[in-house]
Coordinates of C-alpha atoms in Angstrom, one line a residue:
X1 CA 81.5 89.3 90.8
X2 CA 80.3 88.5 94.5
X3 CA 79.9 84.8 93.2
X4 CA 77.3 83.5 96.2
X5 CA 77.2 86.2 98.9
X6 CA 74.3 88.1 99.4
X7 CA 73.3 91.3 100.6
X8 CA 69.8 93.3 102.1
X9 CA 67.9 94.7 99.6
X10 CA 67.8 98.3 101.4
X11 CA 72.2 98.2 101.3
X12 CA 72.2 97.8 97.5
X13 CA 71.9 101.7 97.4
X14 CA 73.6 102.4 99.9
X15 CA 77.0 100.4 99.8
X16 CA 79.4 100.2 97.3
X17 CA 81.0 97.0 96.3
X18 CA 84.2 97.9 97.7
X19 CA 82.8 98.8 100.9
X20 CA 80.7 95.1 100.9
X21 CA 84.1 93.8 100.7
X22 CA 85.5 95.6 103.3
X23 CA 82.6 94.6 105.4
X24 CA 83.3 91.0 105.0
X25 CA 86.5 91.0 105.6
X26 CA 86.1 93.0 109.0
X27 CA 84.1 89.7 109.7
X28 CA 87.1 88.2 109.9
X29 CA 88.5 90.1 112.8
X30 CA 88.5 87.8 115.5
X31 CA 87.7 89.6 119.0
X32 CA 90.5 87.8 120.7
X33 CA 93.2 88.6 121.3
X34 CA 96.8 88.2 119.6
X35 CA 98.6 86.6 122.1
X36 CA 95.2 84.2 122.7
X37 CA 96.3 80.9 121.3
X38 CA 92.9 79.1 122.4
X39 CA 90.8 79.1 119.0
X40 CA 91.4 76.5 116.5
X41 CA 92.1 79.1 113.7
X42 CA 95.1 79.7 115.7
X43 CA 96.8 76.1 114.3
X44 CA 99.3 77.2 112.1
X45 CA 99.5 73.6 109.8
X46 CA 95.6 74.5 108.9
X47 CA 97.0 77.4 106.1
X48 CA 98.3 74.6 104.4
X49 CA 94.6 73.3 104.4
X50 CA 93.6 76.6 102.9
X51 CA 96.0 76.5 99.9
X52 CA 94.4 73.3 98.9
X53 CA 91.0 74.8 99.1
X54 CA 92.3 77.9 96.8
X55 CA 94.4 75.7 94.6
X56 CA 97.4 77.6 95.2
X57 CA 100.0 74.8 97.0
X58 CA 101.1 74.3 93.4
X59 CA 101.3 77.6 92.3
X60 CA 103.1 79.0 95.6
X61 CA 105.9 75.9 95.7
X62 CA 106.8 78.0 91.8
X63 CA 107.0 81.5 93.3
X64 CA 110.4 83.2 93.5
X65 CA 110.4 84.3 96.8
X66 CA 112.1 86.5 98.8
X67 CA 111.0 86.6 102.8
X68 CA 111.9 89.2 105.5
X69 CA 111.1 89.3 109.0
X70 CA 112.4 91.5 111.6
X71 CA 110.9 94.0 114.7
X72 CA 112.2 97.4 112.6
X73 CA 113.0 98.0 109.2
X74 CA 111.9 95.0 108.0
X75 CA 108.9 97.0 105.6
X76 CA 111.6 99.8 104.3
X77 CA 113.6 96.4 103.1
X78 CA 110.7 95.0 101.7
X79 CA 110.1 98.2 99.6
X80 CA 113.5 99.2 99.0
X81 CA 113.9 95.2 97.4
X82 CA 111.0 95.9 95.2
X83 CA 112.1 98.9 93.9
X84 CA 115.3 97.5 93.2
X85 CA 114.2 94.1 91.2
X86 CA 111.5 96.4 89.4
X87 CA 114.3 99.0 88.4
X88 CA 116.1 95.5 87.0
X89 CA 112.9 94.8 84.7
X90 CA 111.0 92.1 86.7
X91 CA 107.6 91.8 87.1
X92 CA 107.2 92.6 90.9
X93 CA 104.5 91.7 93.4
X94 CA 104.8 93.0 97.3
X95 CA 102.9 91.8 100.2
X96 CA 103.2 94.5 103.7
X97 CA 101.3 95.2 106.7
X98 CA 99.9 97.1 107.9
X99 CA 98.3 99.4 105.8
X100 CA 98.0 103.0 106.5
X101 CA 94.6 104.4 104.5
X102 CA 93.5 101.6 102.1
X103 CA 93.9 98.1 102.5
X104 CA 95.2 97.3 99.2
X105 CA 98.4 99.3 99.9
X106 CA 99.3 95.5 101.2
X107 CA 99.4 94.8 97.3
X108 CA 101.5 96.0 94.9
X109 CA 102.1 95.1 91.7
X110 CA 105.1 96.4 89.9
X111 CA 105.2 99.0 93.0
X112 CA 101.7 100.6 92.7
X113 CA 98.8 99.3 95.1
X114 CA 96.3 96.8 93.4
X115 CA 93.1 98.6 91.4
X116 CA 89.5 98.4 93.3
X117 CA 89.1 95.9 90.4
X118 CA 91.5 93.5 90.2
X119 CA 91.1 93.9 93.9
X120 CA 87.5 92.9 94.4
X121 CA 87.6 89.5 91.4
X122 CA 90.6 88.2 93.7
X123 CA 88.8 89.2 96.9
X124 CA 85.8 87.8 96.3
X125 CA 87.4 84.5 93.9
X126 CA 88.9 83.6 97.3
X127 CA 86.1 84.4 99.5
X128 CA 83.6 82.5 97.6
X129 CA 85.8 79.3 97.7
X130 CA 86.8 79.6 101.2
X131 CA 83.3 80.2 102.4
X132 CA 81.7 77.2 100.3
X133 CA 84.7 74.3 101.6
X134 CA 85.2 75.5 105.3
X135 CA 83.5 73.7 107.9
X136 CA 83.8 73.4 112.0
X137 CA 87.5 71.6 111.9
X138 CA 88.8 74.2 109.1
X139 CA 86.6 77.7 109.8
X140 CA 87.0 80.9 107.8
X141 CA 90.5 82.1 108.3
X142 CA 90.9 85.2 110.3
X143 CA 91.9 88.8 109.0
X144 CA 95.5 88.9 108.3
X145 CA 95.7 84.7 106.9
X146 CA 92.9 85.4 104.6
X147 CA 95.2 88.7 103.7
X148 CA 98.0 86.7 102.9
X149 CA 96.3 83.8 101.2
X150 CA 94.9 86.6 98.7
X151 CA 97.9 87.9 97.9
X152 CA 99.7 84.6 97.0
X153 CA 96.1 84.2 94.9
X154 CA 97.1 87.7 93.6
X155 CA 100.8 87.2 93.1
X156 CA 99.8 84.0 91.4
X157 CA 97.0 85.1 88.7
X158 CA 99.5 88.0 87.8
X159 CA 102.2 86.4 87.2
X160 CA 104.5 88.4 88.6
X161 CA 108.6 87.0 88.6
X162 CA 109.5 87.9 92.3
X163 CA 107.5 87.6 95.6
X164 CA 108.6 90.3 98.3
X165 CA 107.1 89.0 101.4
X166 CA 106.9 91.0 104.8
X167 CA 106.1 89.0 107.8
X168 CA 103.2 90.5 109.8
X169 CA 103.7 89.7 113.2
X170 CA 107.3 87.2 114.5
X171 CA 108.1 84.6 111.8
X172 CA 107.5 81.1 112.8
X173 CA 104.0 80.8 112.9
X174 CA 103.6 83.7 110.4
X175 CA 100.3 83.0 108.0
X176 CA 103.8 83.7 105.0
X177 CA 105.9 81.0 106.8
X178 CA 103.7 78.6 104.3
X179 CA 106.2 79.5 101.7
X180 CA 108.2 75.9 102.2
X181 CA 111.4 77.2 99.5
X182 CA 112.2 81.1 99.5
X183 CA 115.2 81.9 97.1
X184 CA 116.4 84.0 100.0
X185 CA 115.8 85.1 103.3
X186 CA 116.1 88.3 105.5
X187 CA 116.5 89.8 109.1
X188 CA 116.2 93.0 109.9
X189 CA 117.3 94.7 113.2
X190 CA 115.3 92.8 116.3
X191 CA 114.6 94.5 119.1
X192 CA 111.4 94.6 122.2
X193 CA 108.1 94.7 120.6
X194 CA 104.9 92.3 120.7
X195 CA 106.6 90.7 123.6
X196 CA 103.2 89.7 125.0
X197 CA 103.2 87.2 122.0
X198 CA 107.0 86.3 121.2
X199 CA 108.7 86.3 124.5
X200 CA 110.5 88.7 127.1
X201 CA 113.9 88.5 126.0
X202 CA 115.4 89.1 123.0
X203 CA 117.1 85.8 122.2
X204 CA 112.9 84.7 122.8
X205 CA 112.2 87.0 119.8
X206 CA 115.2 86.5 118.0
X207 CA 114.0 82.3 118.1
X208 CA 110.5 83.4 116.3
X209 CA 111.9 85.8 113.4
X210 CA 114.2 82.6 112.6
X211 CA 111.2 80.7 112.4
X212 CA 111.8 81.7 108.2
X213 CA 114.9 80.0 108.2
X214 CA 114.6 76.9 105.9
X215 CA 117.2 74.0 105.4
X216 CA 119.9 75.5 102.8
X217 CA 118.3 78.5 102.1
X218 CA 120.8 81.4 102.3
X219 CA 119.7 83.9 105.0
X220 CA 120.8 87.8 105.6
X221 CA 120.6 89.5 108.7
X222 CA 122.1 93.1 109.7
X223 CA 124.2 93.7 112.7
X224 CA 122.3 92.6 115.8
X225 CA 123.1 93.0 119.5
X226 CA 124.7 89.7 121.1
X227 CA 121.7 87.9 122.3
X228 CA 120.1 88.0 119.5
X229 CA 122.9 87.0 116.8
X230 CA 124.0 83.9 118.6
X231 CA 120.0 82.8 118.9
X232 CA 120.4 83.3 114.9
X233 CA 123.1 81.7 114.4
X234 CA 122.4 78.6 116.0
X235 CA 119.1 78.3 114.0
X236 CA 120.6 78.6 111.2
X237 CA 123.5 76.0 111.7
X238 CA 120.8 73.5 112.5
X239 CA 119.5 73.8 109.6
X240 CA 122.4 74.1 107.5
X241 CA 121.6 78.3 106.4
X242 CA 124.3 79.8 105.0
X243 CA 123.8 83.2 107.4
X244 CA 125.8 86.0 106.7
X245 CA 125.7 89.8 108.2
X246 CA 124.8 92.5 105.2
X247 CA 127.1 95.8 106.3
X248 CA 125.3 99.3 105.9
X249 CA 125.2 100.7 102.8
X250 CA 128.0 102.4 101.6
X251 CA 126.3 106.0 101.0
X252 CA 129.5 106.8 98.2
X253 CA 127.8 103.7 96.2
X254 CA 125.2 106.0 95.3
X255 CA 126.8 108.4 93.5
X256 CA 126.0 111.3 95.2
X257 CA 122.3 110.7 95.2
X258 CA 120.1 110.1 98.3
X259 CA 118.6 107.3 99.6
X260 CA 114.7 107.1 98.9
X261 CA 113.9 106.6 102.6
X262 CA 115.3 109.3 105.0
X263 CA 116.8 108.6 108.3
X264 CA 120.2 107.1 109.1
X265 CA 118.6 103.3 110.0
X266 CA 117.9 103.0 106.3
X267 CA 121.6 102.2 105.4
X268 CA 120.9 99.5 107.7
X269 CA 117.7 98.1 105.5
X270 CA 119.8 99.0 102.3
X271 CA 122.6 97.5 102.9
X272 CA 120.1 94.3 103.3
X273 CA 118.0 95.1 100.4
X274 CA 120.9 94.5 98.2
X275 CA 122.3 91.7 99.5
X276 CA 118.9 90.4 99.5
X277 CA 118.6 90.9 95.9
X278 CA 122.0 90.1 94.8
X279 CA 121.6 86.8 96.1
X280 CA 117.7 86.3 94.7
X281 CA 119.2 87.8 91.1
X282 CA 122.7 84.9 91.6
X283 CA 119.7 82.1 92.4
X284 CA 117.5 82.4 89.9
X285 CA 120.4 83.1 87.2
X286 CA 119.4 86.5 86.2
X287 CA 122.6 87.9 87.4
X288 CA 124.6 88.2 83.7
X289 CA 125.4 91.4 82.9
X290 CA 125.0 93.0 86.1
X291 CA 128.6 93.1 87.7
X292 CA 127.2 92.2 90.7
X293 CA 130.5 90.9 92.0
X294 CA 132.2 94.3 92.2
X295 CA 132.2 95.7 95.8
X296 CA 133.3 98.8 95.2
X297 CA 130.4 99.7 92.7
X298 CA 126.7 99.6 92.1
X299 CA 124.9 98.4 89.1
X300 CA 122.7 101.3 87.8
X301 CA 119.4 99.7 88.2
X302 CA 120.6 99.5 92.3
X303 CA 121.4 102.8 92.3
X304 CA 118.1 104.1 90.8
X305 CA 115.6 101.4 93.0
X306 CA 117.0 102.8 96.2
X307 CA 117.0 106.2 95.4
X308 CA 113.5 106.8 94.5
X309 CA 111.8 104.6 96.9
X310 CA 109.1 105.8 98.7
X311 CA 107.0 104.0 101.6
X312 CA 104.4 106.4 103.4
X313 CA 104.7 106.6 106.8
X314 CA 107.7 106.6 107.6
X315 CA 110.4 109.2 107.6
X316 CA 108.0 110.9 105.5
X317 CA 107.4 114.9 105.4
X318 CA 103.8 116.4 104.4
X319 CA 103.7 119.9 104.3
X320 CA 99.5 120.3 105.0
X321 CA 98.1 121.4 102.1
X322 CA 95.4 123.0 103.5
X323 CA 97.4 126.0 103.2
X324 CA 98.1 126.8 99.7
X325 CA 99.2 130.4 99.8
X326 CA 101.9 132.4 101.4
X327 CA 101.5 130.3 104.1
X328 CA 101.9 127.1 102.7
X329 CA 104.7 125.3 104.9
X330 CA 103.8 126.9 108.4
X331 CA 102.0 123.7 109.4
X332 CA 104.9 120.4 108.1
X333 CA 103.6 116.7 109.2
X334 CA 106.6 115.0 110.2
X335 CA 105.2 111.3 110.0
X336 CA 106.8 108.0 111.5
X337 CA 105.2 105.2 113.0
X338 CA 107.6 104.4 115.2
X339 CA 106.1 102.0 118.1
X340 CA 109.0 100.3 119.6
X341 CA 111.3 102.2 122.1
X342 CA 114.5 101.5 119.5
X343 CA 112.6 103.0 116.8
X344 CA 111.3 105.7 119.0
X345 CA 115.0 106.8 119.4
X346 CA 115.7 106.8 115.8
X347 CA 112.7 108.8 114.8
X348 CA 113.7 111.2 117.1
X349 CA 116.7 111.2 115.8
X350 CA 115.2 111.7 111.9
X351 CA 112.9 114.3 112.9
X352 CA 115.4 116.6 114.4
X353 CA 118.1 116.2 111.7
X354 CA 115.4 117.2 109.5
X355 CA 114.1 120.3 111.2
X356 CA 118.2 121.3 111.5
X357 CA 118.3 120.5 107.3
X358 CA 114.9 122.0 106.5
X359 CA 114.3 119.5 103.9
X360 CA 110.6 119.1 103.1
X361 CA 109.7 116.6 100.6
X362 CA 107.5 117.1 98.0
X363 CA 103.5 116.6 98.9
X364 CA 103.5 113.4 98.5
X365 CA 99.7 113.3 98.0
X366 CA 100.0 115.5 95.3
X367 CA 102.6 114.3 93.8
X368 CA 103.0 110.6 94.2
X369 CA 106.0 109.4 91.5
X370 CA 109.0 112.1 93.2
X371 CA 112.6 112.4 92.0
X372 CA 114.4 111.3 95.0
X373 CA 117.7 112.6 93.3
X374 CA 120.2 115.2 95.0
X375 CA 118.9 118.0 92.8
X376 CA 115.5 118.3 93.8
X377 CA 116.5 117.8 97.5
X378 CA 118.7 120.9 97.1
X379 CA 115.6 123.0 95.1
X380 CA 113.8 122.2 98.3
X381 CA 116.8 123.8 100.6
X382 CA 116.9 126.6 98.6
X383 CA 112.9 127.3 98.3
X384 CA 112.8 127.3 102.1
X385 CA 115.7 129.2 102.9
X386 CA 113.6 132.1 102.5
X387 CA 111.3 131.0 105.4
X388 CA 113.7 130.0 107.7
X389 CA 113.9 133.6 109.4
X390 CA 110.4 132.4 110.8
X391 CA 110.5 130.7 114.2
X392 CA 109.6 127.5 114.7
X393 CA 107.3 125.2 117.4
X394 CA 108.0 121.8 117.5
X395 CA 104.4 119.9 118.5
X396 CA 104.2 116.3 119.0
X397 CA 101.2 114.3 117.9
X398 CA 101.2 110.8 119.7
X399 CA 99.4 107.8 120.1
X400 CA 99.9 104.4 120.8
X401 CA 98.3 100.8 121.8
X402 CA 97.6 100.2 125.3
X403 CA 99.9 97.0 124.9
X404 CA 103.0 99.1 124.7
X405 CA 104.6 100.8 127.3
X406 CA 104.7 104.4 127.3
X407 CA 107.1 104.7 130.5
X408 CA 109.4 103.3 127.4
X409 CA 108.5 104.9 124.6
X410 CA 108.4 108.6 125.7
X411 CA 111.3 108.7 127.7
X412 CA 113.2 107.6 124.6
X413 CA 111.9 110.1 122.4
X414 CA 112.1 113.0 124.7
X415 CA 115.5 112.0 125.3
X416 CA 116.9 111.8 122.1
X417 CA 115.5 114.8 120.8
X418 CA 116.8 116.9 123.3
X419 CA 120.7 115.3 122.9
X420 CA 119.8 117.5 119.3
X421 CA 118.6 120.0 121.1
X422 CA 114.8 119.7 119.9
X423 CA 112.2 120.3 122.7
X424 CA 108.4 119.8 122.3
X425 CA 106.2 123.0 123.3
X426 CA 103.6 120.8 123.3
X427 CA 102.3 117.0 123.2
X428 CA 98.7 116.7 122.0
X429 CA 97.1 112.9 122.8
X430 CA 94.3 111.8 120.5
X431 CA 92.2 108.5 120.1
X432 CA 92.8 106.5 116.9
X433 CA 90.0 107.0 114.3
X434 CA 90.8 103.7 112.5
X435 CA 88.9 100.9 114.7
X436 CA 90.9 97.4 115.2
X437 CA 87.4 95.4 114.7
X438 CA 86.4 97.2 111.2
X439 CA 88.5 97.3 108.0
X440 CA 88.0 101.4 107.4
X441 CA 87.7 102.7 103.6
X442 CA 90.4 105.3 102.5
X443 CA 87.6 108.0 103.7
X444 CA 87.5 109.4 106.9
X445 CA 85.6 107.7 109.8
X446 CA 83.3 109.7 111.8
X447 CA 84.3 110.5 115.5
X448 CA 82.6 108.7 117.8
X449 CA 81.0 111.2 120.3
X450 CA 81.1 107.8 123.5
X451 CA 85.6 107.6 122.7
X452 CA 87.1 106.5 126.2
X453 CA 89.9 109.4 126.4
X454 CA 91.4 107.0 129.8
X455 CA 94.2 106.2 127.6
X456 CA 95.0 109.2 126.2
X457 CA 94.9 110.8 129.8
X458 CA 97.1 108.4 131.0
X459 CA 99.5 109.0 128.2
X460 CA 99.3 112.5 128.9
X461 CA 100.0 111.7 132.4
X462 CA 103.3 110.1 131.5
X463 CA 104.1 113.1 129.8
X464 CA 103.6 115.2 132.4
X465 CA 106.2 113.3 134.9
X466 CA 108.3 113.2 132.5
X467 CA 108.3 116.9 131.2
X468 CA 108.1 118.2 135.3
X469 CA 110.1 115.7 136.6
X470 CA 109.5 115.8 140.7
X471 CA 106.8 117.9 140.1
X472 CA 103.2 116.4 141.4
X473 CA 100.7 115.6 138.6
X474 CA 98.0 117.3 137.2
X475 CA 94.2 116.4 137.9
X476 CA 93.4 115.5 134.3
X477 CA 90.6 113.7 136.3
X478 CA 88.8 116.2 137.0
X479 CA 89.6 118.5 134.0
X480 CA 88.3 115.2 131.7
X481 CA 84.7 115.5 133.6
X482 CA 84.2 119.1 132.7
X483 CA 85.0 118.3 129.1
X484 CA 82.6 116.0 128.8
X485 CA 79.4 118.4 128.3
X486 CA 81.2 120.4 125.3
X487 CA 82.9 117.8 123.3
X488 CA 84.3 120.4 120.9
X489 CA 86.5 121.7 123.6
X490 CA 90.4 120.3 123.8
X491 CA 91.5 118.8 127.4
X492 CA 94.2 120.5 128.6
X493 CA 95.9 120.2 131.9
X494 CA 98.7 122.6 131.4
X495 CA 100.8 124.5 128.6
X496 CA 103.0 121.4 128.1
X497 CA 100.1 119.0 126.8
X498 CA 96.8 118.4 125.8
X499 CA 94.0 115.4 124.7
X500 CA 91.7 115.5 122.0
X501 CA 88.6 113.8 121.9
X502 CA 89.6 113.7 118.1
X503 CA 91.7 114.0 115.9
X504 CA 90.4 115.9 113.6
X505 CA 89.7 118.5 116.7
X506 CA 93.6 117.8 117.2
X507 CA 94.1 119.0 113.3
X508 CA 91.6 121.9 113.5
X509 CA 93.5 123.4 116.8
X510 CA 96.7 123.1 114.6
X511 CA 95.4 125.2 111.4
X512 CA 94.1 128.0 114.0
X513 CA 97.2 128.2 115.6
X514 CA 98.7 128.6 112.5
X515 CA 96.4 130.9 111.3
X516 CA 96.7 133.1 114.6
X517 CA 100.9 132.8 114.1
X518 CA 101.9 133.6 110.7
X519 CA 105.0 134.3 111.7
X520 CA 105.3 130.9 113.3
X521 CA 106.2 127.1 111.3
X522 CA 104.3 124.7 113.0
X523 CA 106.6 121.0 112.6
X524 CA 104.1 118.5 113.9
X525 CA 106.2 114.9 114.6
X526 CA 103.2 112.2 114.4
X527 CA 104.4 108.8 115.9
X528 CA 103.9 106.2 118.1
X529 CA 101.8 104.3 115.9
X530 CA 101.2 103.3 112.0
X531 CA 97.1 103.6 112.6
X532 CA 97.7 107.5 114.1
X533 CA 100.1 108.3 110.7
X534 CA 97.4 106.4 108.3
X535 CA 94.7 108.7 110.2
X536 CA 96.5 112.1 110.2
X537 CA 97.6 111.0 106.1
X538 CA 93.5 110.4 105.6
X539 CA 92.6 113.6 107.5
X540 CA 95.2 116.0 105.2
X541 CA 94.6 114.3 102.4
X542 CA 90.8 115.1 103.1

């Protein structure tokens, strides 16, 4: 199936095929950085090389496409648009980033993430080809081009009716801007993020994520501040876009059901989703029958794709099932990866409606295919109304890049939780366990016993001001050198907060404090970044 690769004898026994993949593509990793625009591979016109190579310019000119960019919401549209065109009876293939446990969550066919097999012929169909016709003027293509040049190979060989495309990273120079005629486009809500790479201001950004715009295509966007409308708005008249704003969703449209995805944003990405797919359904003329000119109603097959959509990660409640007997409940993930300080706000905002509800989903790791609808939502209100004479601890569980700002991000989140009147008792700081320069298998990496904790001091630093505001900070300096000789031991500078060496140790601390409180819940928020929640998700599911 490998084609021409080849491997050392002594790893035959040792790794599995989908790990050999996994290995090569971690090759592709470039050790630059994003923002680094020095290496050739960087040339955006050289994709178009690579669809030659892998035959797929014909093929990918045929796909009915439907591409969404955007700084948040833009992967809850993605998914809440599949659901809805698979709900309508098409064949539906979906292309997102990043991924939270195993990389072929980026590939979904008819909503389910691509098999190990199908996985590994396309993997290594494209890798063979690439690897045999690149030279020094057209080299390998790094990580995430080679990821979206195997999922139009994917999208292709399956045959699949519509194309749900999420840009990784801005929009203009996106390795999924090579798609030259979309059916549609979308833009969800921009705001400050990757600014090292799109620009400082937000009519800067605003000019990349219209990068997708393409002359006559009809574009959506949802309400955007100013700056960043009239910046969208003048791409598209130069290209002749018909733009137009897609309102909230109207939650009465539903029919008293709930939305898939929790948290008030989602109208937002709703709203989007169908516009988005009212307008790819009108285009390609599979609209008849569908009254999808009625305003004041949904058809059916809407109403059913939003309401049992599911994307991991965010908004998403795991009860940890480490605990299945009378206690089961006392320890509740509360997982978001919210990185930007917008989104930070609006997690904050989920997580403390939801504590106020008590709504726990269903474990989703148990139970992956849940009925979204009002009735099982109100069986969970009732099951835990007999817990809720327990008190409860609200711990958060943060990491995030050392690109973003946490003078931004905290403040934001601290903020808005306490306007709901939500208050930490304490912030734990762990390293990531997934590794930027290695793909990772859905099992759980080993902690490395040489992790740099600086970050995660400083983060906890931030915390600290923030919590004791005038007061002088803590010598985590000091405190950090005398957990050095017991790794096993937790790095705490006061009541307020604490840093891991691991996450795992992070999790263990958790389960003992449960199990020394039984009369306690435990509601763990996890955020501040998508490689934390895909950790903490491997760790539980573990």
């Amino acid at each position: 199936m490998s084609g021409g690769h080849t491997e050392l004898p002594e790893q035959k026994h040792a790794v599995s095929p989908y790990e050999e993949a996994l290995e090569a593509l971690s090759s592709l990793i470039t050790k630059r950085t994003r923002a680094d625009r020095s290496n050739k591979g960087d040339r955006f016109d050289i994709l178009f090389d690579y669809l030659k190579m892998l035959e797929l310019d014909g093929p990918i000119s045929e796909m009915k496409v439907i591409h969404v960019a955007g700084t948040k919401g833009k992967g809850s549209t993605c998914t809440l648009t599949e659901s809805i065109l698979r709900n309508c009876g098409f064949h539906t293939g979906l292309f997102t980033s990043p991924h939270l446990i195993d990389v072929r969550e980026r590939f979904r066919l008819d909503g389910v993430d691509i098999c190990e097999e199908k996985f590994l012929a396309y993997f290594w169909w494209c890798w063979d080809r690439l690897k045999e016709r690149s030279n020094e003027d057209i080299p390998m293509p790094t990580y995430f081009r080679f990821l979206a040049l195997l999922a139009f190979k994917i999208f292709s060989a399956e045959q699949v009716d519509v194309v749900i495309l999420e840009v990784g990273l801005g929009g203009k120079y996106d390795a999924t801007n090579v798609v030259q005629a979309p059916i549609v486009c979308g833009i969800s809500s921009l705001g400050y993020d990757h600014m090292e790479i799109l620009g400082n201001t937000l009519g800067e950004i605003a000019g990349e994520k219209a990068g997708i715009f393409k002359h006559g295509i009809p574009a959506f966007t949802v309400p955007q501040l100013d700056e960043a409308m009239s910046v969208l708005e003048k791409k598209a008249s130069e290209l002749d876009v018909p733009l137009q704003i897609a309102p909230p969703l109207d939650i009465n449209l539903l029919n008293g059901l709930e939305l898939g995805l929790h948290g008030e944003h989602q109208y937002l990405n709703a709203g989007l989703a169908v516009a988005l797919c009212r307008t790819w359904l009108q285009k390609t003329g599979y609209f008849e029958g569908m009254f999808l000119d009625e305003i004041s109603s949904l058809p059916e097959q809407f109403i059913k794709g939003l309401t049992t959509a599911s994307l991991q990660g965010r908004a998403q409640i795991v009860p940890d099932p480490y605990f299945n007997g009378e206690s089961t409940g006392d320890l509740v993930f509360y997982l978001d990866g919210a990185h930007s300080p917008e989104s930070m706000e609006m997690c904050a905002r989920w997580f403390s409606l939801a504590i106020a509800e008590g709504i726990q989903q269903q474990n989703p790791l148990k139970e992956q295919l849940q009925d979204k609808s009002r009735g099982s939502n109100d069986l969970m209100r009732k099951c835990q109304k007999e817990d809720l004479r327990k008190n409860s601890k609200q711990i958060l569980l943060f990491n995030c890049m050392s690109v973003r700002d946490p003078q931004l991000l905290l403040p934001r989140l601290i903020n808005a939780c306490a306007h709901h009147g939500v208050h930490f008792q304490k912030a734990l700081f762990v390293p990531n366990m997934s590794m930027y320069n290695k793909v990772g298998s859905y099992t759980v990496p080993q902690t490395d016993p040489q992790v740099d904790l600086s970050w995660q001091l400083t983060l906890q630093r931030v915390w600290e001001s923030l919590i004791h505001v005038g007061g002088d900070d803590k010598n985590t300096d000091s405190i950090y050198e005398e957990g050095k000789e017991d790794k096993e031991k937790y790095l705490m500078s006061c009541e307020s907060s604490s840093v891991f060496p691991s996450l795992p140790l992070a999790i263990r601390w958790l389960r003992d404090s449960v199990e020394q409180n039984k009369s306690v819940r435990f509601q763990v928020l996890v955020t501040g970044s998508l490689h934390l929640v895909g950790d903490v998700l491997r760790c539980v599911k573990k």
